[in-house]
PDB file of N, CA and C in Angstrom:
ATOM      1  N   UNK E   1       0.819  -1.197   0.000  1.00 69.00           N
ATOM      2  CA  UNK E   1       0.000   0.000   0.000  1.00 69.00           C
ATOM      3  C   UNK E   1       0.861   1.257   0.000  1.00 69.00           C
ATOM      4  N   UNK E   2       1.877   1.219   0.923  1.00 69.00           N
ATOM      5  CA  UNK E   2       3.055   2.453   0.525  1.00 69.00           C
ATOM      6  C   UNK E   2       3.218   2.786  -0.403  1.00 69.00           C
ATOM      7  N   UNK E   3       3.685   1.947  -1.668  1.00 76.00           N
ATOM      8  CA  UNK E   3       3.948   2.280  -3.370  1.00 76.00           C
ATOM      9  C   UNK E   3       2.970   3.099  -3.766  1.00 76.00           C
ATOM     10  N   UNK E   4       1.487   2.541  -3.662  1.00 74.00           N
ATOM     11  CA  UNK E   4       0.283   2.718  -4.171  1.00 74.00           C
ATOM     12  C   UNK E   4       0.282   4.775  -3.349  1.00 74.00           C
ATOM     13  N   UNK E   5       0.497   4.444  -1.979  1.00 75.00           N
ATOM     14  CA  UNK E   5       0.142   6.368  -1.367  1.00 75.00           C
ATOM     15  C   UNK E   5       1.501   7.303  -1.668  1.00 75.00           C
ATOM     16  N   UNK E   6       2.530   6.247  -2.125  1.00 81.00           N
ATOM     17  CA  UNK E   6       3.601   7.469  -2.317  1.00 81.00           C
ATOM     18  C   UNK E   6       3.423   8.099  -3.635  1.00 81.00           C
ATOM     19  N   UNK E   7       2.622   7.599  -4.585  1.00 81.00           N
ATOM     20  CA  UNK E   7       2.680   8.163  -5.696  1.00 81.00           C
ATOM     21  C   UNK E   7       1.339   8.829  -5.870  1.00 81.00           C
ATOM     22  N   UNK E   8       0.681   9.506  -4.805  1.00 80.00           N
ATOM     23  CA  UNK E   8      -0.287  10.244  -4.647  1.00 80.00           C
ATOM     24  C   UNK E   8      -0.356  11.443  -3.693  1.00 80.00           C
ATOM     25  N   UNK E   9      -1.225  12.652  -4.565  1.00 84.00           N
ATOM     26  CA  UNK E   9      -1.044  13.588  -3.578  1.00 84.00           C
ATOM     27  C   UNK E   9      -1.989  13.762  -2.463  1.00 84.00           C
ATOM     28  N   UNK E  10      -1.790  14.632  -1.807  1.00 82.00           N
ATOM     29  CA  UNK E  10      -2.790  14.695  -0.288  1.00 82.00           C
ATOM     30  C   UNK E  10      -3.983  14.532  -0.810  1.00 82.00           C
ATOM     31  N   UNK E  11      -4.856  15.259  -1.784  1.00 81.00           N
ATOM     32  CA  UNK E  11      -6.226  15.239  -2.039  1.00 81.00           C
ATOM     33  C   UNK E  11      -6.258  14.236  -2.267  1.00 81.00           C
ATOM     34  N   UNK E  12      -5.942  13.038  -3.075  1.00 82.00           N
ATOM     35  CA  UNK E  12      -5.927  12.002  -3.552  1.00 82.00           C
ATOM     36  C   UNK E  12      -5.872  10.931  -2.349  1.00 82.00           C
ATOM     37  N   UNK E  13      -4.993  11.296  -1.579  1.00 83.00           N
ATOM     38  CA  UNK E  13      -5.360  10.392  -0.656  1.00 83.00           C
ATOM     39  C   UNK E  13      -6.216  10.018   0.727  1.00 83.00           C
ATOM     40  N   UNK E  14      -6.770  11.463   0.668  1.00 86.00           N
ATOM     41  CA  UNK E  14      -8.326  12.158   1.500  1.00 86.00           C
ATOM     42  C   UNK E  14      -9.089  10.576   0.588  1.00 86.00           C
ATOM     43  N   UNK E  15      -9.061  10.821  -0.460  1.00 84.00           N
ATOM     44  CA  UNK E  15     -10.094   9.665  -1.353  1.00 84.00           C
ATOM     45  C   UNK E  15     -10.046   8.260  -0.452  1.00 84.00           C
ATOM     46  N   UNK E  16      -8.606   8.094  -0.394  1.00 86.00           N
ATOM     47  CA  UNK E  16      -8.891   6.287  -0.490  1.00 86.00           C
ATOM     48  C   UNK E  16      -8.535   6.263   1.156  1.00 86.00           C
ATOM     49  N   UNK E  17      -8.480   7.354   2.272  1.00 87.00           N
ATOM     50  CA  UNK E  17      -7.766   7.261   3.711  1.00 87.00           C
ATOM     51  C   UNK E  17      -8.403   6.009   4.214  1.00 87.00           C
ATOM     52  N   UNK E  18      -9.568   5.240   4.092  1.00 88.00           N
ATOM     53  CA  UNK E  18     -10.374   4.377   4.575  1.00 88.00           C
ATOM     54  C   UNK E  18     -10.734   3.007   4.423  1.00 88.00           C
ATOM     55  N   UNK E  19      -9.616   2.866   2.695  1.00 88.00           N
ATOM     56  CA  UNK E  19      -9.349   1.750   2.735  1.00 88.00           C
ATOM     57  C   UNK E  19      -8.414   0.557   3.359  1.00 88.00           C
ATOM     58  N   UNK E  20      -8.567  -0.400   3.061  1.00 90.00           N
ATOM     59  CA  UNK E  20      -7.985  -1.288   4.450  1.00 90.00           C
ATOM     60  C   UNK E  20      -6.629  -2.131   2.984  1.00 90.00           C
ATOM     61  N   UNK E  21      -7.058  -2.182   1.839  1.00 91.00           N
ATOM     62  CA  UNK E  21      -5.859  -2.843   0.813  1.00 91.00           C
ATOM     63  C   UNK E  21      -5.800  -1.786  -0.164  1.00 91.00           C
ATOM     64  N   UNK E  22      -4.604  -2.662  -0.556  1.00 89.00           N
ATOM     65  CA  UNK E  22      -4.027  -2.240  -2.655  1.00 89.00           C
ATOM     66  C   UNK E  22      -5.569  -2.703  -3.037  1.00 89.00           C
ATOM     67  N   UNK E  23      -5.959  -3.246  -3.160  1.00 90.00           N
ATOM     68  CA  UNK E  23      -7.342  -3.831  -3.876  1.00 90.00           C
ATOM     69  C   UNK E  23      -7.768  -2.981  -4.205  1.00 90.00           C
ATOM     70  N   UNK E  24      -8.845  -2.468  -2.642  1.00 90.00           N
ATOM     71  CA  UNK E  24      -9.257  -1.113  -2.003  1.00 90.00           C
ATOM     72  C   UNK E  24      -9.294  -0.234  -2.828  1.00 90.00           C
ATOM     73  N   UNK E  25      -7.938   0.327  -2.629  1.00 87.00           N
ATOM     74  CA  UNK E  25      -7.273   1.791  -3.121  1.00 87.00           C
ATOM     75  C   UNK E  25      -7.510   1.436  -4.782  1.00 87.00           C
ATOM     76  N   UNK E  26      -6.843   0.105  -5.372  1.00 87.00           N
ATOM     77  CA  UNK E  26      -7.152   0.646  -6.829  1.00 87.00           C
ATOM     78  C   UNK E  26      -8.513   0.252  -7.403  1.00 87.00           C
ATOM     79  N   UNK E  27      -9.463  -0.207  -6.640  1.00 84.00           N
ATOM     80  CA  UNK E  27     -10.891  -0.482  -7.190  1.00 84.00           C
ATOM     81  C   UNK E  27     -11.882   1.529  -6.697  1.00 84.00           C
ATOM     82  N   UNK E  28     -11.326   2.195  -5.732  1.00 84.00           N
ATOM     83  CA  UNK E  28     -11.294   3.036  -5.432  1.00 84.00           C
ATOM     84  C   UNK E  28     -11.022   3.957  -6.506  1.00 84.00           C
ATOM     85  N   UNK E  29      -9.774   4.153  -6.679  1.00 83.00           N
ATOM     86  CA  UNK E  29      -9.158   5.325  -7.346  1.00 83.00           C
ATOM     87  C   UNK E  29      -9.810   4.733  -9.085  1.00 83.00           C
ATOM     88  N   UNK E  30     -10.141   3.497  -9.541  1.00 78.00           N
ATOM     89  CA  UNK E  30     -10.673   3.462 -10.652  1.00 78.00           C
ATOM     90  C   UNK E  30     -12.321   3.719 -10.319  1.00 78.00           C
ATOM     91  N   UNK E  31     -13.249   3.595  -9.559  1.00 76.00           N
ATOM     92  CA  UNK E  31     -14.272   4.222  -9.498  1.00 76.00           C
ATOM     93  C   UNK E  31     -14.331   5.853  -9.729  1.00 76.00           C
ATOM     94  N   UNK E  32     -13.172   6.581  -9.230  1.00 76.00           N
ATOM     95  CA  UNK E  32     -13.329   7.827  -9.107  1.00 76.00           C
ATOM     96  C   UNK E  32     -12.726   8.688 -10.638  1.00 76.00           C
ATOM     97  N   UNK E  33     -12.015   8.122 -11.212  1.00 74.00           N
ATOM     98  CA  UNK E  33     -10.997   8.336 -12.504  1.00 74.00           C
ATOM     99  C   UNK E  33     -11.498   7.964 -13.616  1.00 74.00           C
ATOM    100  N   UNK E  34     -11.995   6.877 -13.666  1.00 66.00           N
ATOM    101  CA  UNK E  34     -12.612   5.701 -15.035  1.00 66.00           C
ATOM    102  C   UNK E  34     -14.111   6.199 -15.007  1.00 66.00           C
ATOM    103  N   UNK E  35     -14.778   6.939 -13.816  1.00 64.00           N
ATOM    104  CA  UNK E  35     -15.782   6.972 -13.998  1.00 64.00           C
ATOM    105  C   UNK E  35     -16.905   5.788 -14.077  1.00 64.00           C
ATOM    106  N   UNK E  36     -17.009   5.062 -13.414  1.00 63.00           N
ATOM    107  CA  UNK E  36     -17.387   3.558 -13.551  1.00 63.00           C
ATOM    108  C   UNK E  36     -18.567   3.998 -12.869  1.00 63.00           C
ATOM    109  N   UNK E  37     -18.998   4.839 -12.138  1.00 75.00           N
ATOM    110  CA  UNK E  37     -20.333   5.045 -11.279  1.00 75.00           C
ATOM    111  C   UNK E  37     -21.264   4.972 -12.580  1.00 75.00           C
ATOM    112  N   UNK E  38     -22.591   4.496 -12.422  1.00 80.00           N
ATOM    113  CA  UNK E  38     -24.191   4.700 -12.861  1.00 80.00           C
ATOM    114  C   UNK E  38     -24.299   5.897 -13.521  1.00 80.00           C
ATOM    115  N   UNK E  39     -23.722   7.237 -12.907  1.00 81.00           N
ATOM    116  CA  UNK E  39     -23.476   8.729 -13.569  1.00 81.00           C
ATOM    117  C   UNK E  39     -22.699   8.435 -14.932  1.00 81.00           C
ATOM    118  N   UNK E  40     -21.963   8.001 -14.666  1.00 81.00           N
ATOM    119  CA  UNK E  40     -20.694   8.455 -15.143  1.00 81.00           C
ATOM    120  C   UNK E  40     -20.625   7.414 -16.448  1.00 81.00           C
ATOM    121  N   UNK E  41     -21.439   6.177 -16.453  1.00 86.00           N
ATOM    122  CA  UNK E  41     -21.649   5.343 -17.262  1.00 86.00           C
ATOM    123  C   UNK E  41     -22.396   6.198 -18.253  1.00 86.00           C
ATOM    124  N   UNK E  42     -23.547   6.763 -17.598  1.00 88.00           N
ATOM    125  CA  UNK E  42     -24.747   7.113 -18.502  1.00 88.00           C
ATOM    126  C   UNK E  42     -24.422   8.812 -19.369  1.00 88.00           C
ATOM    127  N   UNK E  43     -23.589   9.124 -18.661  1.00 87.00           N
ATOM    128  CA  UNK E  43     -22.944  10.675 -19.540  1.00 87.00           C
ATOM    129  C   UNK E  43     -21.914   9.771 -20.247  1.00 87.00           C
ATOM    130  N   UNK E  44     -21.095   8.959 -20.338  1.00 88.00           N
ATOM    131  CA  UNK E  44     -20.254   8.606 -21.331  1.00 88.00           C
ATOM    132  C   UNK E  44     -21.117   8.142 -22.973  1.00 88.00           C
ATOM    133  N   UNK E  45     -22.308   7.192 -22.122  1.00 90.00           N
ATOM    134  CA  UNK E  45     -23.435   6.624 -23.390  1.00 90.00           C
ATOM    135  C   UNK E  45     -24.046   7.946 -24.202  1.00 90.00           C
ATOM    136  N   UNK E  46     -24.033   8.796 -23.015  1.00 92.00           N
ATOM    137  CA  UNK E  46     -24.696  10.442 -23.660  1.00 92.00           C
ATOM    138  C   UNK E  46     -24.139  11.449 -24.963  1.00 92.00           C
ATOM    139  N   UNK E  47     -22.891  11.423 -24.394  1.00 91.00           N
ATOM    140  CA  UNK E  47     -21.640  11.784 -25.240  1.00 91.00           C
ATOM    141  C   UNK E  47     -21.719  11.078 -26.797  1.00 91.00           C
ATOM    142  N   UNK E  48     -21.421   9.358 -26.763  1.00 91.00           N
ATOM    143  CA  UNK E  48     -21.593   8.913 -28.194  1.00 91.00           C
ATOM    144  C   UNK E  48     -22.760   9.106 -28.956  1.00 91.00           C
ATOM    145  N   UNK E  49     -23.857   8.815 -28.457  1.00 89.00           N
ATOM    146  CA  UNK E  49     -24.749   9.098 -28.952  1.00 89.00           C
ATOM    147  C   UNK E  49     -25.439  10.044 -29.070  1.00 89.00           C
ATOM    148  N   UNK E  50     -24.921  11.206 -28.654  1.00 90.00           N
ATOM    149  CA  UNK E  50     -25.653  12.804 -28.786  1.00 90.00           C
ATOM    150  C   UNK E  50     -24.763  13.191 -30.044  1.00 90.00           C
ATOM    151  N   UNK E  51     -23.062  12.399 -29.731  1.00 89.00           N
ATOM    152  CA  UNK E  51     -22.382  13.140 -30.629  1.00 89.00           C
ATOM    153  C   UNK E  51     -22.607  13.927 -32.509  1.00 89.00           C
ATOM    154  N   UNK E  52     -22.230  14.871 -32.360  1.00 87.00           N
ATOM    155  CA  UNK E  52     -22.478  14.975 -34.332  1.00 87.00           C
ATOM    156  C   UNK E  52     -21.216  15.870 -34.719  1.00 87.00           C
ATOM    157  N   UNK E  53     -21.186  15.486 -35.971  1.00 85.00           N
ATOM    158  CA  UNK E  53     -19.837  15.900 -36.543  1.00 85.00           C
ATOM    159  C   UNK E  53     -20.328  17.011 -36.658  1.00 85.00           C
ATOM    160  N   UNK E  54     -18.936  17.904 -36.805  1.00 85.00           N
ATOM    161  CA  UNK E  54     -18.359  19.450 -36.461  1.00 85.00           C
ATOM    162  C   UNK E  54     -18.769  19.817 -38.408  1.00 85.00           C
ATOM    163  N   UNK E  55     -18.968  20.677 -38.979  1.00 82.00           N
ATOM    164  CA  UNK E  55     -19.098  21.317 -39.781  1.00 82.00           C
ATOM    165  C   UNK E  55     -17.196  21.364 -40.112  1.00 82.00           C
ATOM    166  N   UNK E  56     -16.199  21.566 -39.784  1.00 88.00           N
ATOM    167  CA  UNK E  56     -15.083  21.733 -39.876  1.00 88.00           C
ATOM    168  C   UNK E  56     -14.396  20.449 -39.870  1.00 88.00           C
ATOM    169  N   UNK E  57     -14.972  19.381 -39.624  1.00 86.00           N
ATOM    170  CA  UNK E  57     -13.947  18.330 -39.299  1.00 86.00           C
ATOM    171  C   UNK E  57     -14.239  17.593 -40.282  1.00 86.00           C
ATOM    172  N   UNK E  58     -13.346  16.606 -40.882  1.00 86.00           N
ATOM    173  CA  UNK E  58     -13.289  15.581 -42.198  1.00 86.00           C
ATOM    174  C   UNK E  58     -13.790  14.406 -41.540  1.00 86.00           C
ATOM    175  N   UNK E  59     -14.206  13.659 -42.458  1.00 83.00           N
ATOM    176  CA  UNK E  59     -15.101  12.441 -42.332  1.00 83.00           C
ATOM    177  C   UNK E  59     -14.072  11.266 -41.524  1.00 83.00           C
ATOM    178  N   UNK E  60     -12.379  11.501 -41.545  1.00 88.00           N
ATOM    179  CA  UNK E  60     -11.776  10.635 -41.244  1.00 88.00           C
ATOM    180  C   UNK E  60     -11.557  11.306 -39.523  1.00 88.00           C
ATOM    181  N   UNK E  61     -11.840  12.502 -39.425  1.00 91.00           N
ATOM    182  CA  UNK E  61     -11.526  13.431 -38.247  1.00 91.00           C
ATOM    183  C   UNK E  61     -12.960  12.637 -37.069  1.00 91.00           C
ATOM    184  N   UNK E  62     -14.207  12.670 -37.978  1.00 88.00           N
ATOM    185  CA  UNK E  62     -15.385  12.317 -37.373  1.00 88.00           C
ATOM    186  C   UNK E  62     -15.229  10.950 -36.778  1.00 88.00           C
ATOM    187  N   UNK E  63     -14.852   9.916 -37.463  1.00 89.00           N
ATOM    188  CA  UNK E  63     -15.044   8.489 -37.313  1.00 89.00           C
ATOM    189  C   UNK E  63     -13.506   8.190 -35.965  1.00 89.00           C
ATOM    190  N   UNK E  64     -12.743   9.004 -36.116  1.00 92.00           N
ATOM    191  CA  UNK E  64     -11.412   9.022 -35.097  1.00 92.00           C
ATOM    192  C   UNK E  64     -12.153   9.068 -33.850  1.00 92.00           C
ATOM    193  N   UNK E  65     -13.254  10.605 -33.699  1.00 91.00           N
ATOM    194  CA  UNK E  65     -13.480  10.758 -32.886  1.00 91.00           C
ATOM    195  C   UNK E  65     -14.940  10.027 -32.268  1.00 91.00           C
ATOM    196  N   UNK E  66     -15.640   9.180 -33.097  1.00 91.00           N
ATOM    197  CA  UNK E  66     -16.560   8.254 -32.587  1.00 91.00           C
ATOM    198  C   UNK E  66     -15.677   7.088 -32.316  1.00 91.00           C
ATOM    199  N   UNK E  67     -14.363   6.894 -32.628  1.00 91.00           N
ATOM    200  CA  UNK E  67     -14.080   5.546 -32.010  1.00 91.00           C
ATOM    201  C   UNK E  67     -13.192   6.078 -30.954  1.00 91.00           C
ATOM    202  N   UNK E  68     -12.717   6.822 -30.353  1.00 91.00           N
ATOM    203  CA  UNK E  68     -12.448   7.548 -28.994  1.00 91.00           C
ATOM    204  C   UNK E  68     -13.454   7.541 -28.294  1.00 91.00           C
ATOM    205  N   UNK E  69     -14.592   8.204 -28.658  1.00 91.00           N
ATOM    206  CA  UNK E  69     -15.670   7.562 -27.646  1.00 91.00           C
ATOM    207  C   UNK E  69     -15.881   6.284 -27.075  1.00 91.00           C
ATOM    208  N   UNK E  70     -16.504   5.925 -27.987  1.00 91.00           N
ATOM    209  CA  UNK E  70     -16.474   4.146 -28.366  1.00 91.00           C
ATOM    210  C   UNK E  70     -15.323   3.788 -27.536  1.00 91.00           C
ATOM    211  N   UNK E  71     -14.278   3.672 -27.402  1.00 88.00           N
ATOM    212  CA  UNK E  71     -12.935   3.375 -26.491  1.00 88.00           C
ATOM    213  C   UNK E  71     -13.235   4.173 -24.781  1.00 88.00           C
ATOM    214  N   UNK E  72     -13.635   5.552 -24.772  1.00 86.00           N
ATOM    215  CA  UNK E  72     -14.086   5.367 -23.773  1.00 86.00           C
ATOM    216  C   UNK E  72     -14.636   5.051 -23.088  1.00 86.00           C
ATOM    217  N   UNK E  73     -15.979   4.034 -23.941  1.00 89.00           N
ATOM    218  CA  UNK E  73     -17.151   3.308 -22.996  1.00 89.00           C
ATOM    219  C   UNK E  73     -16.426   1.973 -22.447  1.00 89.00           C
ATOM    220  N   UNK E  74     -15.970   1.383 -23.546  1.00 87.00           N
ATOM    221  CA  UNK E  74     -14.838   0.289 -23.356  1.00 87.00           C
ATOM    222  C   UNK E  74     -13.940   0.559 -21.870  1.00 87.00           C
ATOM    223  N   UNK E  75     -12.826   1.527 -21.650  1.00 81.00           N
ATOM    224  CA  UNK E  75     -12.412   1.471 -21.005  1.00 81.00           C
ATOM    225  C   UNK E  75     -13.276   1.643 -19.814  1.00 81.00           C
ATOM    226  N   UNK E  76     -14.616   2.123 -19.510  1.00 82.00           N
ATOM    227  CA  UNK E  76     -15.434   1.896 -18.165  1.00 82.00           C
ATOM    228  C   UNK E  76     -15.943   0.836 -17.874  1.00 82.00           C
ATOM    229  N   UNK E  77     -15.983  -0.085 -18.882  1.00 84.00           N
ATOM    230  CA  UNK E  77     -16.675  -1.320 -18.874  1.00 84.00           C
ATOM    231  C   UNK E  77     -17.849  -1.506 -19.468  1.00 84.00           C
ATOM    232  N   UNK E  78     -18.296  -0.543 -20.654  1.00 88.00           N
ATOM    233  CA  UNK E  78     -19.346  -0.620 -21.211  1.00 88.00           C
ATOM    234  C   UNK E  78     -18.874  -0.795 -22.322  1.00 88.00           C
ATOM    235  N   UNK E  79     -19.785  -1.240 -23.657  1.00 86.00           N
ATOM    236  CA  UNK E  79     -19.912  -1.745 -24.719  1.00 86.00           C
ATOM    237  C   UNK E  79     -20.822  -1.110 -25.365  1.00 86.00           C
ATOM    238  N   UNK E  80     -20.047  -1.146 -26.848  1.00 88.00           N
ATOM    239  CA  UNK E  80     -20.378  -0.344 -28.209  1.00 88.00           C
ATOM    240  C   UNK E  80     -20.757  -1.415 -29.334  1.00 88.00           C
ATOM    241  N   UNK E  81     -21.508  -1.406 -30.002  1.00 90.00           N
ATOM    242  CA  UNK E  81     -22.194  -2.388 -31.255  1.00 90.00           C
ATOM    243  C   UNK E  81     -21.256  -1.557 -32.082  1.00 90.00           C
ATOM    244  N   UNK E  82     -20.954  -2.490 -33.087  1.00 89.00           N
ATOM    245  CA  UNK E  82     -20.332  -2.126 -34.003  1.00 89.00           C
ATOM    246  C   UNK E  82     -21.532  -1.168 -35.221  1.00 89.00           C
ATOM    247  N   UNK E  83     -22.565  -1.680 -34.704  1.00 89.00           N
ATOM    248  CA  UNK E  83     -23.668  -1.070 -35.359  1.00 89.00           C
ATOM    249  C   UNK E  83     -23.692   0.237 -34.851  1.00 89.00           C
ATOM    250  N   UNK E  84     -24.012  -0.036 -33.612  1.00 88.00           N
ATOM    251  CA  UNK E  84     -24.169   2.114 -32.849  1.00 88.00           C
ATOM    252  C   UNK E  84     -22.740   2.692 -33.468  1.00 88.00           C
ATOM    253  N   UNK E  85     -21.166   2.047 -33.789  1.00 87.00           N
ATOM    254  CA  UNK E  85     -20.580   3.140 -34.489  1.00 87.00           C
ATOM    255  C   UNK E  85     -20.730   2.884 -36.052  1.00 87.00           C
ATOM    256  N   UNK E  86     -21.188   2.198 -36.484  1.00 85.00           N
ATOM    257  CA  UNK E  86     -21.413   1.891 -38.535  1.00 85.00           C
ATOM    258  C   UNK E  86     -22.503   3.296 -38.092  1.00 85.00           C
ATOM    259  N   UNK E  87     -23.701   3.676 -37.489  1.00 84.00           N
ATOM    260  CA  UNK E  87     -24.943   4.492 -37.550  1.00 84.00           C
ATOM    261  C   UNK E  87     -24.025   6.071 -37.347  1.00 84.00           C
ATOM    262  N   UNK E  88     -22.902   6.209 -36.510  1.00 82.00           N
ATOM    263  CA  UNK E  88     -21.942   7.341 -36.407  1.00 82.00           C
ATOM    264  C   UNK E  88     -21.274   8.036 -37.471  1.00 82.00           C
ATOM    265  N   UNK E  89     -21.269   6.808 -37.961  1.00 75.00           N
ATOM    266  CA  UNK E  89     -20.204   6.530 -39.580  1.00 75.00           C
ATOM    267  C   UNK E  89     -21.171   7.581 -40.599  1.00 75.00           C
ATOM    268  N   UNK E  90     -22.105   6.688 -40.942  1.00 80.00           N
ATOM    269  CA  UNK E  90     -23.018   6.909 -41.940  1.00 80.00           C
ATOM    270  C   UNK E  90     -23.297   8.470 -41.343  1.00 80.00           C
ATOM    271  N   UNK E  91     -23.725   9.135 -40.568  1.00 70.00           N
ATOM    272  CA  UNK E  91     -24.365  10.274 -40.399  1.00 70.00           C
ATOM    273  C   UNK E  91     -23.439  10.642 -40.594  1.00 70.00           C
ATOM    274  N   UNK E  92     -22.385  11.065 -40.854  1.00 66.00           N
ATOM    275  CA  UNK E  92     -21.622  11.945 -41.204  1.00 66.00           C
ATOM    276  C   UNK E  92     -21.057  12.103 -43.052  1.00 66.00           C
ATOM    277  N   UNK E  93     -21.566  10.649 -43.590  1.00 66.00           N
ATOM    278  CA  UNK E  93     -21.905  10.635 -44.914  1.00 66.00           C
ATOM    279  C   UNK E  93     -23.048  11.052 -45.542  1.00 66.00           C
ATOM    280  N   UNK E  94     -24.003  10.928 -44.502  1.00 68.00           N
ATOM    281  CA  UNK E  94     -25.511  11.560 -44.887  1.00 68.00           C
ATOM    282  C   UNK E  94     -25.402  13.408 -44.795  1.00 68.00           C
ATOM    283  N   UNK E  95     -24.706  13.995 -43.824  1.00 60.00           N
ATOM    284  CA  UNK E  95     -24.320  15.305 -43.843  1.00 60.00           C
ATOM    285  C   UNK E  95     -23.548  15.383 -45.127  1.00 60.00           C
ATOM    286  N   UNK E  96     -22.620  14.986 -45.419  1.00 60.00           N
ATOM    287  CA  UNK E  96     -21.940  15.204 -46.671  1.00 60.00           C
ATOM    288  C   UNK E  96     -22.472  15.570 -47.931  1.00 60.00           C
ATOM    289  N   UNK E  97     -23.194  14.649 -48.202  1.00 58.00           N
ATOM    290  CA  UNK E  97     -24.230  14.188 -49.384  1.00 58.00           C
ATOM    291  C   UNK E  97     -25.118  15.250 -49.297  1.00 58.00           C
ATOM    292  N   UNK E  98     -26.205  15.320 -48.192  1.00 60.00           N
ATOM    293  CA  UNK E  98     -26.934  16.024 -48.239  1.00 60.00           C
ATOM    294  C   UNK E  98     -26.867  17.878 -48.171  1.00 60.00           C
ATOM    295  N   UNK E  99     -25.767  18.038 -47.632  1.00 57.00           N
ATOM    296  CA  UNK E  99     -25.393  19.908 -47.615  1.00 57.00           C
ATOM    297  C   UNK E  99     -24.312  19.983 -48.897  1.00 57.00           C
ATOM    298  N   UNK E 100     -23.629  19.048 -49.653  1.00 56.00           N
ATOM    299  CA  UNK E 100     -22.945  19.125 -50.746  1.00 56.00           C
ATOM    300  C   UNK E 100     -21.710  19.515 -50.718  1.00 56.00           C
ATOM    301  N   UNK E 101     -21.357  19.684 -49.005  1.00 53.00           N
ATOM    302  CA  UNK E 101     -20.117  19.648 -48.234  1.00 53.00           C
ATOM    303  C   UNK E 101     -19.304  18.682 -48.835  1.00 53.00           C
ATOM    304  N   UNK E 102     -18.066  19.158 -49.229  1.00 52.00           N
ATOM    305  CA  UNK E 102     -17.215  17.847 -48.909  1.00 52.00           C
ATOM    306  C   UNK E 102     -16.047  17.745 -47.762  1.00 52.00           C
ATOM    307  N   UNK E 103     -16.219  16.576 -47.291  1.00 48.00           N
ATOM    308  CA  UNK E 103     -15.775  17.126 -45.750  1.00 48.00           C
ATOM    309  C   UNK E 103     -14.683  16.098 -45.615  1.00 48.00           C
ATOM    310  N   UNK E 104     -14.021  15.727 -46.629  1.00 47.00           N
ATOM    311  CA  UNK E 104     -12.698  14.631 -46.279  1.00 47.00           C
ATOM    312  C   UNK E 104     -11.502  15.463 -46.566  1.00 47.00           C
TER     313      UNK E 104
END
């Protein structure tokens, strides 16, 4: 547990003062960081799926940044259909097409 509090600062360790292991502390400090709470799940799901491409950004800029999302649900422990990002994909080809933008 020493390793784990020396490489943390005071606020940080206000967080985990109450745990009793390493376990503890890193099931702890990943609840609070990773965002793994019920909140924090449901604003990450919010994020991909509210998302819409930028008027400025290229179609390869768009799909980077739906699979960064997509990677962030992953890293909380949630899961992305390859379908919810193919539907990310396409809307940003349907903007294309349809305003006569070309956005690559």
């Amino acid at each position: 547990m020493f390793i784990l509090t020396s490489a943390l600062d005071y606020a940080q360790i206000t967080l985990i003062e109450n745990c009793e292991s390493s376990h503890q502390i890193i099931d702890k400090l990943d609840s609070i960081y990773l965002q793994r709470s019920e909140s924090g799940k449901m604003i990450a799901h919010e994020r991909f799926y509210q998302y819409r491409m930028k008027d400025s950004d290229s179609v390869a800029q768009h799909i980077a940044n739906v699979e960064n999302l997509a990677k962030k649900l992953k890293d909380i422990g949630e899961t992305v259909s390859d379908n919810d990002k193919n539907n990310q994909h396409v809307a940003a080809e349907i903007f294309e097409f349809s305003t006569g933008v070309a956005i690559s």
